PDB file of C-alpha atoms and ligand atoms in Angstrom:
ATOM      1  CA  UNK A 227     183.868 137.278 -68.781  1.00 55.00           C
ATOM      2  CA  UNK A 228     180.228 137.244 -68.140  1.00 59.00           C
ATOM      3  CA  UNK A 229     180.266 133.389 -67.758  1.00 59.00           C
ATOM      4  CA  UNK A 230     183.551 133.279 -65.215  1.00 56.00           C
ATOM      5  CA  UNK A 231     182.710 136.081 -63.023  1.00 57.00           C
ATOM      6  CA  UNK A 232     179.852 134.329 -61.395  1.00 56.00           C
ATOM      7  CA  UNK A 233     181.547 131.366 -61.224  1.00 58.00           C
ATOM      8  CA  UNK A 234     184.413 132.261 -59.214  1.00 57.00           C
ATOM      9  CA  UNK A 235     182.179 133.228 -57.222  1.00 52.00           C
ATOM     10  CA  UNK A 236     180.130 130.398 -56.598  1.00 57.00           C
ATOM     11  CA  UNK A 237     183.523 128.334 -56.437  1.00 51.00           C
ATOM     12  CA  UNK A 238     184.875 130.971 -53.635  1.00 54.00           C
ATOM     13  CA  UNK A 239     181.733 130.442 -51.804  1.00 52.00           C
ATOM     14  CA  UNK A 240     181.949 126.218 -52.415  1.00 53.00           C
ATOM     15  CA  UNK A 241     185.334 126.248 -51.026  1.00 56.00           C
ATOM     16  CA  UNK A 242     184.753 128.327 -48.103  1.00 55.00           C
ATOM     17  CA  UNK A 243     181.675 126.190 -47.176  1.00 52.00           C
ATOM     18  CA  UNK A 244     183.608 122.997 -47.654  1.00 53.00           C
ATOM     19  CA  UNK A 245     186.405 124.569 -45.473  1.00 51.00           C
ATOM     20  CA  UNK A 246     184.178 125.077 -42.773  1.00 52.00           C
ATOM     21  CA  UNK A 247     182.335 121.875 -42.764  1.00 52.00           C
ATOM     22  CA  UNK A 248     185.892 119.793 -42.662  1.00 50.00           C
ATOM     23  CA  UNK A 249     186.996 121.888 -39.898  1.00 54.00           C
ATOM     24  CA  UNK A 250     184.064 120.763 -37.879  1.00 61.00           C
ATOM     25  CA  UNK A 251     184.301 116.815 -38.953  1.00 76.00           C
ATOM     26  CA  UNK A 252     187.710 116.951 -37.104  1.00 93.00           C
ATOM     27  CA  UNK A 253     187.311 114.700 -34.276  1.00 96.00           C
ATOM     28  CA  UNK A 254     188.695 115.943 -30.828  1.00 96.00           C
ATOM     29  CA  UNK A 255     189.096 113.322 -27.903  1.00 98.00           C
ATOM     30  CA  UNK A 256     186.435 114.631 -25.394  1.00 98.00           C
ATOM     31  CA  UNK A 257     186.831 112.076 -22.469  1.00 98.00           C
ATOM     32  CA  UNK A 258     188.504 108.813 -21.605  1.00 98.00           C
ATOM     33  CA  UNK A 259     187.773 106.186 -18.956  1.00 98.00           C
ATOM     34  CA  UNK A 260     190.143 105.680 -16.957  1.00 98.00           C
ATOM     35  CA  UNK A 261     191.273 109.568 -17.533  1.00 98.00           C
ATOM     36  CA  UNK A 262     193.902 111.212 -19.067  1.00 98.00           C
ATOM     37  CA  UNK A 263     196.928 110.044 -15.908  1.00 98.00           C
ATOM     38  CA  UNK A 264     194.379 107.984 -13.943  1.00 98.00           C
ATOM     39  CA  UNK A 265     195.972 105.469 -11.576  1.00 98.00           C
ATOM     40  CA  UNK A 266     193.727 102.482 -10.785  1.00 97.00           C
ATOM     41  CA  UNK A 267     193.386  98.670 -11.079  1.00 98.00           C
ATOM     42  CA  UNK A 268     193.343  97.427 -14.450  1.00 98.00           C
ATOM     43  CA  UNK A 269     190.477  98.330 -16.339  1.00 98.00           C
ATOM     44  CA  UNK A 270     188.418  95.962 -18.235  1.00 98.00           C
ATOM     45  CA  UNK A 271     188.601  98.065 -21.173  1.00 98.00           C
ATOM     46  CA  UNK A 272     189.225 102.132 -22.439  1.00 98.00           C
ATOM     47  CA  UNK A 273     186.721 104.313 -23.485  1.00 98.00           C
ATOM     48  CA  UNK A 274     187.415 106.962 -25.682  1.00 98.00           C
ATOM     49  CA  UNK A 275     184.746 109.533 -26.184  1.00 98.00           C
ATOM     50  CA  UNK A 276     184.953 111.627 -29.188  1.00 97.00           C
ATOM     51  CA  UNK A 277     183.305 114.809 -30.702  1.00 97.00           C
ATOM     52  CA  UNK A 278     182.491 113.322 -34.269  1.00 96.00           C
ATOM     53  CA  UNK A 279     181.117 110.080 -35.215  1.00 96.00           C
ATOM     54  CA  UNK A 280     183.876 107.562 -36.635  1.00 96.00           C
ATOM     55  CA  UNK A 281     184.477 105.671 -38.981  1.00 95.00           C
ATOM     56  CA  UNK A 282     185.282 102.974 -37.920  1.00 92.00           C
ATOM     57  CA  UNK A 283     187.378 100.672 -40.673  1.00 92.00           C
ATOM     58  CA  UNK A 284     190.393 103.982 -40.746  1.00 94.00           C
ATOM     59  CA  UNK A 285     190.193 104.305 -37.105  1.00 97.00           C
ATOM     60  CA  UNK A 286     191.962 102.616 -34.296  1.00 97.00           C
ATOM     61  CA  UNK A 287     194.145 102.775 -31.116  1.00 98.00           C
ATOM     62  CA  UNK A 288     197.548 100.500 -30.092  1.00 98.00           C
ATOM     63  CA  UNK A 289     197.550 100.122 -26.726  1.00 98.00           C
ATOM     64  CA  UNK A 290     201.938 100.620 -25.316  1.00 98.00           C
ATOM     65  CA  UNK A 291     203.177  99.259 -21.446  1.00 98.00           C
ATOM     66  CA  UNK A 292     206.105 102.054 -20.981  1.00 98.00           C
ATOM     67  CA  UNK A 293     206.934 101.643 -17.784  1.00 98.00           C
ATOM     68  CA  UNK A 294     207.194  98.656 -15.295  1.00 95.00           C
ATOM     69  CA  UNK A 295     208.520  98.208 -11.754  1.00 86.00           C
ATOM     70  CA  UNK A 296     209.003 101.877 -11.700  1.00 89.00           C
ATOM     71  CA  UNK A 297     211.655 101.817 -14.081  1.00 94.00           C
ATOM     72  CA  UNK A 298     210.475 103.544 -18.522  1.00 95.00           C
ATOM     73  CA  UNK A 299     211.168 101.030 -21.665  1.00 96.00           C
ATOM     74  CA  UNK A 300     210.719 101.174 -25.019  1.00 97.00           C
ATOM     75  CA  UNK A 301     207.059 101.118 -25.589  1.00 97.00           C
ATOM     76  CA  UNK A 302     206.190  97.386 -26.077  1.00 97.00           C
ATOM     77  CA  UNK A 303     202.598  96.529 -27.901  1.00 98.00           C
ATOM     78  CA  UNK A 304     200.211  95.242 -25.487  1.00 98.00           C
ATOM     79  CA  UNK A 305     197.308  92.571 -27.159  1.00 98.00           C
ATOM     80  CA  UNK A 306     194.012  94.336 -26.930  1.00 98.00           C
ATOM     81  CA  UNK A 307     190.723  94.071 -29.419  1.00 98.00           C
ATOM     82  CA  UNK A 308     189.859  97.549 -30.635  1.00 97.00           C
ATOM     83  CA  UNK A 309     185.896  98.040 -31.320  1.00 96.00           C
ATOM     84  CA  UNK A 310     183.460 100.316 -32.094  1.00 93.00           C
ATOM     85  CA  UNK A 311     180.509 101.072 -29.681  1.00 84.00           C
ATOM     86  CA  UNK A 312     176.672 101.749 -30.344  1.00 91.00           C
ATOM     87  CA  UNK A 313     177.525 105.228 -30.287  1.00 95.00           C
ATOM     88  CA  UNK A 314     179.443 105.399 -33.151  1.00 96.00           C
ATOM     89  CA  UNK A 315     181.573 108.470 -31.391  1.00 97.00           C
ATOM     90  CA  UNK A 316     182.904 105.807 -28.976  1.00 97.00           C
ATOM     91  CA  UNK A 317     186.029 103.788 -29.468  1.00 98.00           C
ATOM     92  CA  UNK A 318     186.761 100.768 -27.170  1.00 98.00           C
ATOM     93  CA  UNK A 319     190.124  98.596 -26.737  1.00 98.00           C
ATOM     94  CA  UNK A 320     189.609  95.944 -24.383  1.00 98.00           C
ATOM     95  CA  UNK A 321     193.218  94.216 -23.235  1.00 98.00           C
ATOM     96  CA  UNK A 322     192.992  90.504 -24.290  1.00 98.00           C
ATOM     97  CA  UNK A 323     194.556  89.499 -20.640  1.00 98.00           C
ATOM     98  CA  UNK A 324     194.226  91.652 -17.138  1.00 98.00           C
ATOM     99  CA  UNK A 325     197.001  94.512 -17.451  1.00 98.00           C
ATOM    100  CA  UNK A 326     200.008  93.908 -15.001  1.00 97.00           C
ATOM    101  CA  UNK A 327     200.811  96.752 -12.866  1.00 97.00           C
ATOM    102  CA  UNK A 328     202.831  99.811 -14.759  1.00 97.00           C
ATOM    103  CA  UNK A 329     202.440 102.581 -17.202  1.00 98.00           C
ATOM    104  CA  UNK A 330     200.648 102.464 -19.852  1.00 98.00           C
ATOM    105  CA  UNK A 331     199.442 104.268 -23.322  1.00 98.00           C
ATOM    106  CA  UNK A 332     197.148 104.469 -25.879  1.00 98.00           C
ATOM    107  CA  UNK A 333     197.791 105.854 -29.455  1.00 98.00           C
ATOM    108  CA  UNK A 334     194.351 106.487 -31.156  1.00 98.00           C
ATOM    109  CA  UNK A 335     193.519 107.707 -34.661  1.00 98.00           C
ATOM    110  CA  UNK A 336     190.457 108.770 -35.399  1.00 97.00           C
ATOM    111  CA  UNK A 337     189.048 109.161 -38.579  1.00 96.00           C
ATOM    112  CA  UNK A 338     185.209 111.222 -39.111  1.00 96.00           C
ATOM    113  CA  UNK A 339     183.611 111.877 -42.429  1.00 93.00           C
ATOM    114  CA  UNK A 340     186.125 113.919 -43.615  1.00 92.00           C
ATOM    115  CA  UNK A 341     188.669 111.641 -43.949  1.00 92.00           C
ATOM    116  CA  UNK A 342     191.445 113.280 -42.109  1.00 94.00           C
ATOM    117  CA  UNK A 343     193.578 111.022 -39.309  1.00 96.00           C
ATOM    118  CA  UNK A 344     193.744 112.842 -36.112  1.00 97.00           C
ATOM    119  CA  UNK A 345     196.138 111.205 -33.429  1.00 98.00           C
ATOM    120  CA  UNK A 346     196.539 111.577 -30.094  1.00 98.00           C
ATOM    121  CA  UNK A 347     197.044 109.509 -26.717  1.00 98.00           C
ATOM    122  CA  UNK A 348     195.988 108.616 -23.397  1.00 98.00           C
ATOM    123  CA  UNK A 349     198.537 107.351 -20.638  1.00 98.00           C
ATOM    124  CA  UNK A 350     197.165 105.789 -17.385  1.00 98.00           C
ATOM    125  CA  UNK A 351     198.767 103.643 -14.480  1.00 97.00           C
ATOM    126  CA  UNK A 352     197.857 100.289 -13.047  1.00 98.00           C
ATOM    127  CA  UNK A 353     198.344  99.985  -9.731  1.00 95.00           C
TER     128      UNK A 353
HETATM  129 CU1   CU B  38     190.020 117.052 -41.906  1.00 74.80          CU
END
């Protein structure tokens, strides 16, 4: 008894500070260029700008068209190269040809030291 007491205490306290450390490595989309419903020419490339740094062989983005000539469809994949940045809390996906005017989306996952996939998206509009 003398032996386990302490140590479910030191576990308690190992879990607790391991709970609190993977609740920070959660990355949370900060920014995007063009913004969240921007409406603009075609961008060269997106920016997403992220709270943790990533890592960057389990994270990643698909870039959708949803909506041309005014009119929704089934989101259809759109070729773009997805790359880190220098500043490894920066995601890039760069369309491999000029996007045509409509709606469009991006479906990241990002993935920080903790290892958990966090999704979200970005939707913007080419004029
Ligand atoms: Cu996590």
């Amino acid at each position: 008894m003398r032996i386990i007491k302490p140590t479910a205490v030191a576990i308690a306290l190992l879990s607790g500070l391991l709970i609190s450390t993977l609740a920070q490595a959660h990355p949370k989309l900060l920014s995007s260029t063009p913004a969240e419903g921007a409406a603009g020419a075609p961008p060269d490339k997106i920016e997403l700008h992220f709270s943790e740094n990533l890592v960057t062989q389990f994270s990643g983005a698909k870039l959708l068209m949803t909506e041309m000539s005014g009119m929704a469809h089934a989101p259809m994949p759109v070729k773009a190269k997805v790359s880190g940045g220098s500043d490894p809390k920066t995601m890039f996906i760069t369309p491999t040809a000029s996007l045509t005017p409509g709606t469009y989306k991006v479906e990241w996952r990002a993935v920080s030291s903790d290892t958990h996939p966090i999704t979200g998206n970005v939707t913007l509009k080419v004029k």
